[in-house]
Short mmCIF file of C-alpha atoms and ligand atoms in Angstrom, two decimals:
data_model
loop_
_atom_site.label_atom_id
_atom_site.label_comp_id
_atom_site.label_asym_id
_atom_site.label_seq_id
_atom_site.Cartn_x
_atom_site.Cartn_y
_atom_site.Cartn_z
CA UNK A 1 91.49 -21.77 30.24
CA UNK A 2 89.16 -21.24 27.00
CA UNK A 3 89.71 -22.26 23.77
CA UNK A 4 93.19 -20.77 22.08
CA UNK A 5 92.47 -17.92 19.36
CA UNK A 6 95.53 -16.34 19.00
CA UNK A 7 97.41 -18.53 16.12
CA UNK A 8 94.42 -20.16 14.40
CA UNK A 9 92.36 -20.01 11.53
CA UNK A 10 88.47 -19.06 11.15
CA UNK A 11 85.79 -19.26 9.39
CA UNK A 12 82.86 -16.69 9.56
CA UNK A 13 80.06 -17.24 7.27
CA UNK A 14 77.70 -13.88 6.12
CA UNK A 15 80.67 -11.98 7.68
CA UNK A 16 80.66 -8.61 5.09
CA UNK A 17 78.34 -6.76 7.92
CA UNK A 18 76.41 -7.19 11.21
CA UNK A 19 77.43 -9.71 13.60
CA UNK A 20 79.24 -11.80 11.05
CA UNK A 21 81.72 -9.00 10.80
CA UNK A 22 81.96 -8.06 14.46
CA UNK A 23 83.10 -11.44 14.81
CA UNK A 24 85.56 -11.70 12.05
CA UNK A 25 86.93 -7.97 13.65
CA UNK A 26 86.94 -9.59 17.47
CA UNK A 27 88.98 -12.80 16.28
CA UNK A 28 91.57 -10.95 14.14
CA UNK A 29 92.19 -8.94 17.36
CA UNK A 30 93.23 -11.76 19.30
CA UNK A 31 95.61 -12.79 16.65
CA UNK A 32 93.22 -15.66 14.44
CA UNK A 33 93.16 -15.32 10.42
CA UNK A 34 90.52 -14.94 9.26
CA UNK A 35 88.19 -16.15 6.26
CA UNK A 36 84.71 -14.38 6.05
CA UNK A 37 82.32 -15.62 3.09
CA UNK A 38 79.20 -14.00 2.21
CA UNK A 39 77.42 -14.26 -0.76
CA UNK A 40 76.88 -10.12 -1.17
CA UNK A 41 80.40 -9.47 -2.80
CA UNK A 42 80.33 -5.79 -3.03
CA UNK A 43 79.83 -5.29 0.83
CA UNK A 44 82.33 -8.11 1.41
CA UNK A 45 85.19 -6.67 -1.18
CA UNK A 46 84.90 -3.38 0.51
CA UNK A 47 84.82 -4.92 4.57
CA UNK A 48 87.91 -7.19 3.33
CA UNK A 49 89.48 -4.12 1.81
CA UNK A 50 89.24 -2.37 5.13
CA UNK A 51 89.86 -5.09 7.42
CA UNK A 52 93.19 -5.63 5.30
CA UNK A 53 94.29 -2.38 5.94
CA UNK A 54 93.55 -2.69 9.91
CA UNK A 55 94.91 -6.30 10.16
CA UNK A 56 97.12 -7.03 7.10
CA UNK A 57 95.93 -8.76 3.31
CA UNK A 58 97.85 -12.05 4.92
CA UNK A 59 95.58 -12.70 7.93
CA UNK A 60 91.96 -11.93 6.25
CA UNK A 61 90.63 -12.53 3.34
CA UNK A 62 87.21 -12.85 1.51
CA UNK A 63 85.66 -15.90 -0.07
CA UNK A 64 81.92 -15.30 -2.47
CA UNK A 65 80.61 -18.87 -0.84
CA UNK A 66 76.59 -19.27 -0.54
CA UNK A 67 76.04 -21.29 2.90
CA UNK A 68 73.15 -23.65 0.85
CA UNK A 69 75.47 -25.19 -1.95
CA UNK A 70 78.19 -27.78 -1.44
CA UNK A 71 80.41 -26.79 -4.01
CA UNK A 72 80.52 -23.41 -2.14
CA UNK A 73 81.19 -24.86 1.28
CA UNK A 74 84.08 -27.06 -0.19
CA UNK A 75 85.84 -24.52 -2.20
CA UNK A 76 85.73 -21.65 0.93
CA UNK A 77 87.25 -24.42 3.46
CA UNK A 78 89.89 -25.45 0.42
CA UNK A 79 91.08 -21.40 -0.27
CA UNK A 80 90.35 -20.98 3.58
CA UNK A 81 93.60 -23.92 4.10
CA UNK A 82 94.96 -22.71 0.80
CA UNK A 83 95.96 -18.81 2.05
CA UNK A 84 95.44 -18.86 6.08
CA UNK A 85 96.19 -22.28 7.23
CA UNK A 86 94.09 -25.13 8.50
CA UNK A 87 90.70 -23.82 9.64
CA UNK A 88 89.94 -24.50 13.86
CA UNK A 89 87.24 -22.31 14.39
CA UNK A 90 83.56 -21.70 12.58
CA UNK A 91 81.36 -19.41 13.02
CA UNK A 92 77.86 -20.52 11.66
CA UNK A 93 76.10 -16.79 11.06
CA UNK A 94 74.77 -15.74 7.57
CA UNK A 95 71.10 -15.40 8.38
CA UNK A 96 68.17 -13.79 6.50
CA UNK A 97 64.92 -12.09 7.92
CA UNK A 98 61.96 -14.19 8.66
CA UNK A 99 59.53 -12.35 5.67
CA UNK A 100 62.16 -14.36 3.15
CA UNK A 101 59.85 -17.14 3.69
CA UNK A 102 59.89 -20.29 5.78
CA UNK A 103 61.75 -22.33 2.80
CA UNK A 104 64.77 -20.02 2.11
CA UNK A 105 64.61 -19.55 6.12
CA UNK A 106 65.11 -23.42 6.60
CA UNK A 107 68.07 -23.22 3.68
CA UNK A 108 69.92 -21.01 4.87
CA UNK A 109 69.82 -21.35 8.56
CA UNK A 110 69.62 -24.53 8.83
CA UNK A 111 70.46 -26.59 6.14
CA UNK A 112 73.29 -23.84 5.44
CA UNK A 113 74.43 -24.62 9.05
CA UNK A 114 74.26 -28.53 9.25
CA UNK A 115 76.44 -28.00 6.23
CA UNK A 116 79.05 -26.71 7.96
CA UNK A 117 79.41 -28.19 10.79
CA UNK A 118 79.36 -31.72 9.06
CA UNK A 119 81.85 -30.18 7.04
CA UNK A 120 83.67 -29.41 9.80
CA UNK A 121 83.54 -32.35 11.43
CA UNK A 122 85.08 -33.84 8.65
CA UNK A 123 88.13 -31.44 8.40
CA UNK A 124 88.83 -30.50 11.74
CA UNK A 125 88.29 -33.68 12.53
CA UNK A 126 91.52 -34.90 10.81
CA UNK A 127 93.59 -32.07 13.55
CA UNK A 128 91.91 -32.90 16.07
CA UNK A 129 90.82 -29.93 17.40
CA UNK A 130 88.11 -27.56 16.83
CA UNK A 131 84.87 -25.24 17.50
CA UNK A 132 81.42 -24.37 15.84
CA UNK A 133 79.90 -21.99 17.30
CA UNK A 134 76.01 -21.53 15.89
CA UNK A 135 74.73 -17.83 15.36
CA UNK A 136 70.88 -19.08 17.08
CA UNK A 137 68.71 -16.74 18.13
CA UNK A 138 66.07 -16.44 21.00
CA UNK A 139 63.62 -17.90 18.84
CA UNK A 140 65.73 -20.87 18.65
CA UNK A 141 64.83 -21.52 22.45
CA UNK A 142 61.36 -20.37 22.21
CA UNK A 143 58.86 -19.82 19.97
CA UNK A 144 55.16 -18.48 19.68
CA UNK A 145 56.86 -14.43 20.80
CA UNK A 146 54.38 -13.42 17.65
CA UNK A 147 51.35 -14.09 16.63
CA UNK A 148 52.28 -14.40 12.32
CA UNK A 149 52.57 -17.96 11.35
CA UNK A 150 54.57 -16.46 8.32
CA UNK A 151 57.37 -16.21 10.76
CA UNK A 152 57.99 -19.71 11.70
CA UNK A 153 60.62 -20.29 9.15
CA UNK A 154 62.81 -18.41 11.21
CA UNK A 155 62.21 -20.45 14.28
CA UNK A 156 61.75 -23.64 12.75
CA UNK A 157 65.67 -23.13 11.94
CA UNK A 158 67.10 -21.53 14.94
CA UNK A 159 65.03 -24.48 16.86
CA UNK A 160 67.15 -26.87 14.54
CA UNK A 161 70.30 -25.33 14.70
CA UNK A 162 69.98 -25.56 18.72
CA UNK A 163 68.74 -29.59 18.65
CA UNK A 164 72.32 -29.54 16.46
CA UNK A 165 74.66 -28.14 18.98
CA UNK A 166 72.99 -29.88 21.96
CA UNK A 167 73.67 -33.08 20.24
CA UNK A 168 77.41 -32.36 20.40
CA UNK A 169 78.32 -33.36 23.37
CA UNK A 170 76.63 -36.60 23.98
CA UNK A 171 76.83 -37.93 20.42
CA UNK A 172 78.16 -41.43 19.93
CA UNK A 173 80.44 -43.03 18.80
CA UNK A 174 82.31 -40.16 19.90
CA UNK A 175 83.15 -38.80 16.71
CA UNK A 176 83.34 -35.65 18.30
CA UNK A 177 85.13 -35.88 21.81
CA UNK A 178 87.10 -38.16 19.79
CA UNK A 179 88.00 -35.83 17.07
CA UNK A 180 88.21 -32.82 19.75
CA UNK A 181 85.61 -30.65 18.04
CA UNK A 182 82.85 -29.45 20.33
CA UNK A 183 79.88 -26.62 19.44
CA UNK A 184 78.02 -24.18 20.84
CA UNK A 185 75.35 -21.58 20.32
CA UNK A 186 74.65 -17.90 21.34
CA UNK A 187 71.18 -16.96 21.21
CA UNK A 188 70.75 -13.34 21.01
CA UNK A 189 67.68 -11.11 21.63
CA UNK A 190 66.61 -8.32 18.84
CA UNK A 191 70.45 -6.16 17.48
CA UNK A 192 70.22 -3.73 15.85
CA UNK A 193 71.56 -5.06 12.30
CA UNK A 194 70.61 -4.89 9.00
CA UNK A 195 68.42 -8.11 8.53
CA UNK A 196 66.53 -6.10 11.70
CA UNK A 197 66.45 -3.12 10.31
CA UNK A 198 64.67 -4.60 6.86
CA UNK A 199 62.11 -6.37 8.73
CA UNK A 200 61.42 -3.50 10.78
CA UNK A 201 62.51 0.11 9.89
CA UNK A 202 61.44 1.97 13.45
CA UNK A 203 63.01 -0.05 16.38
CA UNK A 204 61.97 1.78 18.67
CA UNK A 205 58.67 0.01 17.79
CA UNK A 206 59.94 -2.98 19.20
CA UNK A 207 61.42 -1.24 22.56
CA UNK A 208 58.61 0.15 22.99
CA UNK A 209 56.56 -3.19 22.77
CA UNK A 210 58.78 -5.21 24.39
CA UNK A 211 59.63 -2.70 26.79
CA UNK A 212 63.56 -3.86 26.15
CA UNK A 213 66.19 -2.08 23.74
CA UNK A 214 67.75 -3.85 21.18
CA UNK A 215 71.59 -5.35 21.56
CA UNK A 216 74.48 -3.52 20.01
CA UNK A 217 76.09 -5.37 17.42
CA UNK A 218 79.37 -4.83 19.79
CA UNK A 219 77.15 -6.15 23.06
CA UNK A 220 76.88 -9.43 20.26
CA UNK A 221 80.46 -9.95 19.60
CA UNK A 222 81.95 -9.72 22.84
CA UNK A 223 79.97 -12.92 23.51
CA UNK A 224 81.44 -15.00 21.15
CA UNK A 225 85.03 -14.45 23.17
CA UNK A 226 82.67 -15.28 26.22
CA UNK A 227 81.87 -18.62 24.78
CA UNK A 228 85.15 -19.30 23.53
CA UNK A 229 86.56 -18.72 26.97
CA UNK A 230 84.34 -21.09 28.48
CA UNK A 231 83.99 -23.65 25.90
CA UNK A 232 81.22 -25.70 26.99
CA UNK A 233 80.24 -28.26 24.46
CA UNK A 234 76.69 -28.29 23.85
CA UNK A 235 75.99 -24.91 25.75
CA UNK A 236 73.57 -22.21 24.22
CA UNK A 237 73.96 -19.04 25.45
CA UNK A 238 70.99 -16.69 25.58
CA UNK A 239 72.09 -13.02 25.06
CA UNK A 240 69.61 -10.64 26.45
CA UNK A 241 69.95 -6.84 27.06
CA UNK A 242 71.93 -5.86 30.62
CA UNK A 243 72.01 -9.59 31.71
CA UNK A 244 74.94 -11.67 32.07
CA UNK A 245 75.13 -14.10 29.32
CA UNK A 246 72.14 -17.03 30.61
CA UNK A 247 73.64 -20.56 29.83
CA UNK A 248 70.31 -21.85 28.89
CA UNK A 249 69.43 -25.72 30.44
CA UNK A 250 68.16 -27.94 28.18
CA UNK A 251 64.48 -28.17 29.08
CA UNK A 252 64.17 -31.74 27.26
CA UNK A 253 66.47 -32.86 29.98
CA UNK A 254 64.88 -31.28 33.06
CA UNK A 255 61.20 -31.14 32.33
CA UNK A 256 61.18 -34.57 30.72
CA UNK A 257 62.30 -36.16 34.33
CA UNK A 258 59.99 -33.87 36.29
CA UNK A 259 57.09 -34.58 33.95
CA UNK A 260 57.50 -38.58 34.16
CA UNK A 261 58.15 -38.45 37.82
CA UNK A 262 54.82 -36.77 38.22
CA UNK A 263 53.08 -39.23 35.80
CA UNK A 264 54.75 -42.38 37.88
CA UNK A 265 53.52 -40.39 41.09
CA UNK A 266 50.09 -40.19 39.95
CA UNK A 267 50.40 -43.44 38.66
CA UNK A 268 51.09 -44.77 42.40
CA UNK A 269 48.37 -43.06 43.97
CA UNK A 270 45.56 -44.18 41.98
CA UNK A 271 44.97 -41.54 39.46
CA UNK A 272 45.65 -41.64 35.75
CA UNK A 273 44.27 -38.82 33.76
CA UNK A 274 44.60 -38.59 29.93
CA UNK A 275 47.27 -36.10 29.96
CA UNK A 276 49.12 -34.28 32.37
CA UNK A 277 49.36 -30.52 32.62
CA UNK A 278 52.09 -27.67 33.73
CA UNK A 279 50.40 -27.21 36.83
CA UNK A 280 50.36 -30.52 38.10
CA UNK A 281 53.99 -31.10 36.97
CA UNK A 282 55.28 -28.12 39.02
CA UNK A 283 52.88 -29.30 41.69
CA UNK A 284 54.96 -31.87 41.72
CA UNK A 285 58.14 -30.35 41.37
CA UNK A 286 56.96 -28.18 44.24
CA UNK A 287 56.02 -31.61 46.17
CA UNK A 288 59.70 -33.07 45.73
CA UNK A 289 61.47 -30.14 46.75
CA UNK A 290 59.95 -30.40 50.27
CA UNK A 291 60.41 -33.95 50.39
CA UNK A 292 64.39 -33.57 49.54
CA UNK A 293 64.13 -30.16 51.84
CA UNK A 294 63.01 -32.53 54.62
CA UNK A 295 65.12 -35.87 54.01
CA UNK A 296 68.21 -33.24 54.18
CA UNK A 297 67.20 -31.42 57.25
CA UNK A 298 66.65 -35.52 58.85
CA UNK A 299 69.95 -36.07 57.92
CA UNK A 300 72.04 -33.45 59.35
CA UNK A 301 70.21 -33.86 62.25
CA UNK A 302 71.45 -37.49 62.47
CA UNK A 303 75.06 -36.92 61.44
CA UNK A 304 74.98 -33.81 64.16
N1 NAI B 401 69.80 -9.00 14.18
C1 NAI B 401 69.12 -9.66 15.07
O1 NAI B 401 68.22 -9.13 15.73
C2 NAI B 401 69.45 -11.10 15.32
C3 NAI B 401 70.11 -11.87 14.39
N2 NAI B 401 70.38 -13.17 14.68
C4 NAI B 401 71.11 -14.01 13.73
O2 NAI B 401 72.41 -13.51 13.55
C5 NAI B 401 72.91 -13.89 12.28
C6 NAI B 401 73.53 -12.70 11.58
O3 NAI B 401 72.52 -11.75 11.33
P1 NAI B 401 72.72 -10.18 11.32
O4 NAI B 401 74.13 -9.84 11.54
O5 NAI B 401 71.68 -9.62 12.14
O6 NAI B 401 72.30 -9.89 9.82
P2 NAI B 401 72.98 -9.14 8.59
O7 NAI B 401 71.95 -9.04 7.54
O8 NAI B 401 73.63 -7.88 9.05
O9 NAI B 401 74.14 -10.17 8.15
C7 NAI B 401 73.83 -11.41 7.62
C8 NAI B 401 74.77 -11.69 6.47
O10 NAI B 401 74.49 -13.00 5.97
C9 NAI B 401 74.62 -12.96 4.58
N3 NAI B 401 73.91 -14.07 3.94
C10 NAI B 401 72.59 -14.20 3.73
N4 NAI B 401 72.32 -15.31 3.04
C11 NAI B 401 73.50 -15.93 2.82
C12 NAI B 401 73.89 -17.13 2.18
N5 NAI B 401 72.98 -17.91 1.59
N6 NAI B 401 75.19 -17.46 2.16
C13 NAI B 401 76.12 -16.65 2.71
N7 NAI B 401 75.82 -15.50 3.34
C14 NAI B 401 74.52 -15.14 3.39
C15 NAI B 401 74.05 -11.62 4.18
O11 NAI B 401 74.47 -11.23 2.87
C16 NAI B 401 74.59 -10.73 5.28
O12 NAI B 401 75.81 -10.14 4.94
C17 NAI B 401 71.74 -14.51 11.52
O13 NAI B 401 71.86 -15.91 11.56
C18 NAI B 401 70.53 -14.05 12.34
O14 NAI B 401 69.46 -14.93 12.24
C19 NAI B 401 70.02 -13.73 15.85
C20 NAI B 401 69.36 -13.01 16.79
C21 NAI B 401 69.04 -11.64 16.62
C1 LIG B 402 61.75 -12.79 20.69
C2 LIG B 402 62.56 -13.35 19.63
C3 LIG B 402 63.89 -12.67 19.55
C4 LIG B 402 64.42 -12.94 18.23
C5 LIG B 402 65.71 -12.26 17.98
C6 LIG B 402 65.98 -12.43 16.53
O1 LIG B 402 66.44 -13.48 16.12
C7 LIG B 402 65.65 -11.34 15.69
C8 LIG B 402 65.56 -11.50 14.38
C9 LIG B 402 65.22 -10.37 13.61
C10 LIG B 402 64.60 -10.42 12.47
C11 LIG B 402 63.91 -11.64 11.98
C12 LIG B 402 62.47 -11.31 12.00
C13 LIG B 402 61.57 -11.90 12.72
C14 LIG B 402 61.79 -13.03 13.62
C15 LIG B 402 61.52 -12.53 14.97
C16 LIG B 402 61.05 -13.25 15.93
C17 LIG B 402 60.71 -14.64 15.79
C18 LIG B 402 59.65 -14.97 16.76
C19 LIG B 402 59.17 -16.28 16.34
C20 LIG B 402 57.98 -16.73 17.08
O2 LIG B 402 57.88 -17.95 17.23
O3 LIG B 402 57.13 -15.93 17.46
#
C-alpha cells in the first residue's frame, strides 16, 4: 500500500538543487507541502520562487536552516507546522563533497542527520505517524572504493547514517513502532550533481574508470517514491545505474551467523586457529548449503 503522500507535510533538507530538490519537486507532485531548507539562500529563494509558481506559494516554501545547529533544526520544524501543517515526512539530504574535510563531513552528514531524525522522533512522534528517509550513499555500505584516506570523512558518515536507519526497526522500547515512525535509506552510486561536479569537473573520468555512467538526478528521485511505496523500516536501498533498486541485507546480520557457525564448527572438529578468514567462512557456508541441500532432498523422499 506505501506510505500516503498526497495530504502531508515534508521536510527536505539541502533541497535548493540536486537531489534535495528533485525530491521536494517529486513530493509536491503527489500532492505533499513542502518545506525545503538549505543553508545557500540565493539558490533556495530563486528554486522556492519557481517551485511557487509550478505548485502554489501555499504548499512550498523555503526555510535558511543549517542541518549542524539546533536552533536551526527547531525553528525550520516550528515555521515548517507554522505555514504547511504538521510535518510526516523527512528527507535527510544536504551533503557536502568529501575534499570539505573529514570533520565538516561528519557535521553535516551525520551529526546534521542524527539531528533530525531525533528531532523527528520527537515531533512526529506526538502524531503518530511518520518517515525519515536518509540521503546515504554507496560509500555508506562500503568503503575502501579509493585509495585517499582524505576521503574517509565522507564514508565515516554515510557508514553512520546507515548503522542509524538499521537501528529503526529493532530499537527498544519501541519508541518507534510505538510512535509509528520508521526510516530508511537510499544509497546511490555517483549523479551527476553539483557536490559531483566540484569534486570532479570531467565525469566522464569516472565512467571511464569505473566503466559505469553516473545516475541522473531524475533516475535519484524516482527512488525515493520507490521507498515510500514499499516502506520497509530499516531498509537501505542501493541505487546503481540500470539495476532495479538492490534492498541491501544487512551483512552484520548474515555474516556474523555464518562466521560463528564456522568458528563453533572448527571448534568441534579439533581445530582452533587465531583468526578465521573469508575463505574458510564461505567454505563453510558452501559446506552447510549441501548439508541443508541433502537433509531436504531426505525429506521429500520420506514424505513421498
Ligand atoms: N551526487 C552524488 O554523486 C551523490 C550524492 N549523495 C548524497 O546526496 C545528498 C545530496 O547531494 P547532491 O544533491 O549530490 O549535492 P548538491 O550539492 O547538489 O546539494 C546539496 C545541498 O546541500 C546543501 N547543504 C550543504 N551543507 C548544508 C548544511 N550544513 N545545512 C543545510 N544544507 C546544506 C547545499 O547548499 C546544497 O544545496 C548528499 O547527502 C550526498 O552525500 C549520495 C550519493 C551520490
Ligand atoms: C563508490 C562510491 C560511490 C559513492 C557515490 C557518492 O556518494 C558520490 C559522492 C560524490 C562526491 C563525494 C566525493 C568523494 C566520495 C566518493 C567516494 C567515497 C569512496 C570512499 C571510500 O571508502 O573509498
Amino acid at each position: 500500500m506505501g506510505y500516503q503522500i498526497q495530504g502531508n507535510v515534508a521536510i527536505v533538507t539541502g533541497g535548493s538543487q540536486g537531489f534535495g530538490k528533485e525530491f521536494t519537486k517529486l513530493l509536491l507532485k503527489k500532492g505533499a507541502k513542502v518545506a525545503f531548507s538549505d543553508i545557500n539562500v540565493e539558490v533556495g529563494r530563486q528554486t522556492e520562487s519557481d517551485l511557487q509558481k509550478e505548485f502554489g506559494k501555499e504548499n512550498v516554501i523555503f526555510v535558511r536552516a543549517d542541518v549542524t545547529n539546533d536552533e536551526d533544526w527547531t525553528s525550520l520544524w516550528d515555521e515548517a507546522e507554522m505555514k504547511l501543517g504538521a510535518v510526516a515526512i523527512l528527507v535527510n539530504n544536504a551533503g557536502i563533497g568529501a575534499s570539505l574535510g573529514w570533520e565538516r563531513n561528519v557535521d553535516i552528514m551525520l551529526k546534521g542527520v542524527g539531528k533530525g531524525t531525533f528531532l523527528a522522533l520527537d515531533r512526529m512522534g506526538k502524531n503518530m505517524s511518520g518517515r525519515i528517509i536518509n540521503i546515504a550513499s554507496i560509500a555508506g555500505i562500503a568503503s575502501g572504493f579509493t585509495s585517499k584516506i582524505e576521503v574517509s570523512g565522507y564514508t565515516m558518515a554515510k557508514h553512520g547514517v546507515i548503522g542509524l536507519t538499521r537501528s529503526f526497526p529493532r530499537a527498544r522500547p519501541a519508541p518507534f513502532s510505538k510512535y509509528g515512525v520508521k526510516a530508511y535509506a537510499l544509497c546511490p552510486w555517483f549523479a551527476d550533481t553539483q557536490l559531483l561536479r566540484e569534486e570532479i569537473s570531467d565525469l566522464s573520468k569516472i565512467e571511464r574508470s569505473t566503466k559505469t555512467r553516473v545516475l541522473t538526478v531524475e533516475e535519484v528521485g524516482k527512488s525515493l517514491l520507490t521507498a515510500l511505496e514499499k516502506d520497509k523500516d530499516g531498509a537501505c536501498y542501493l541505487i546503481f545505474p540500470d539495476v532495479p533498486l538492490i534492498d541491501f541485507p544487512n551483512c552484520n546480520e548474515n555474516l556474523f551467523a555464518l562466521s560463528v557457525a564456522a568458528g563453533w564448527i572448527l571448534k568441534k572438529a579439533g581445530y582452533e586457529p587465531d583468526v578465521i578468514g573469508w575463505p574458510v567462512v564461505l567454505a563453510v557456508g558452501a559446506l552447510l548449503l549441501i548439508i541443508f541441500y541433502y537433509i531436504f532432498a531426505i525429506l521429500k523422499f520420506m514424505v513421498w
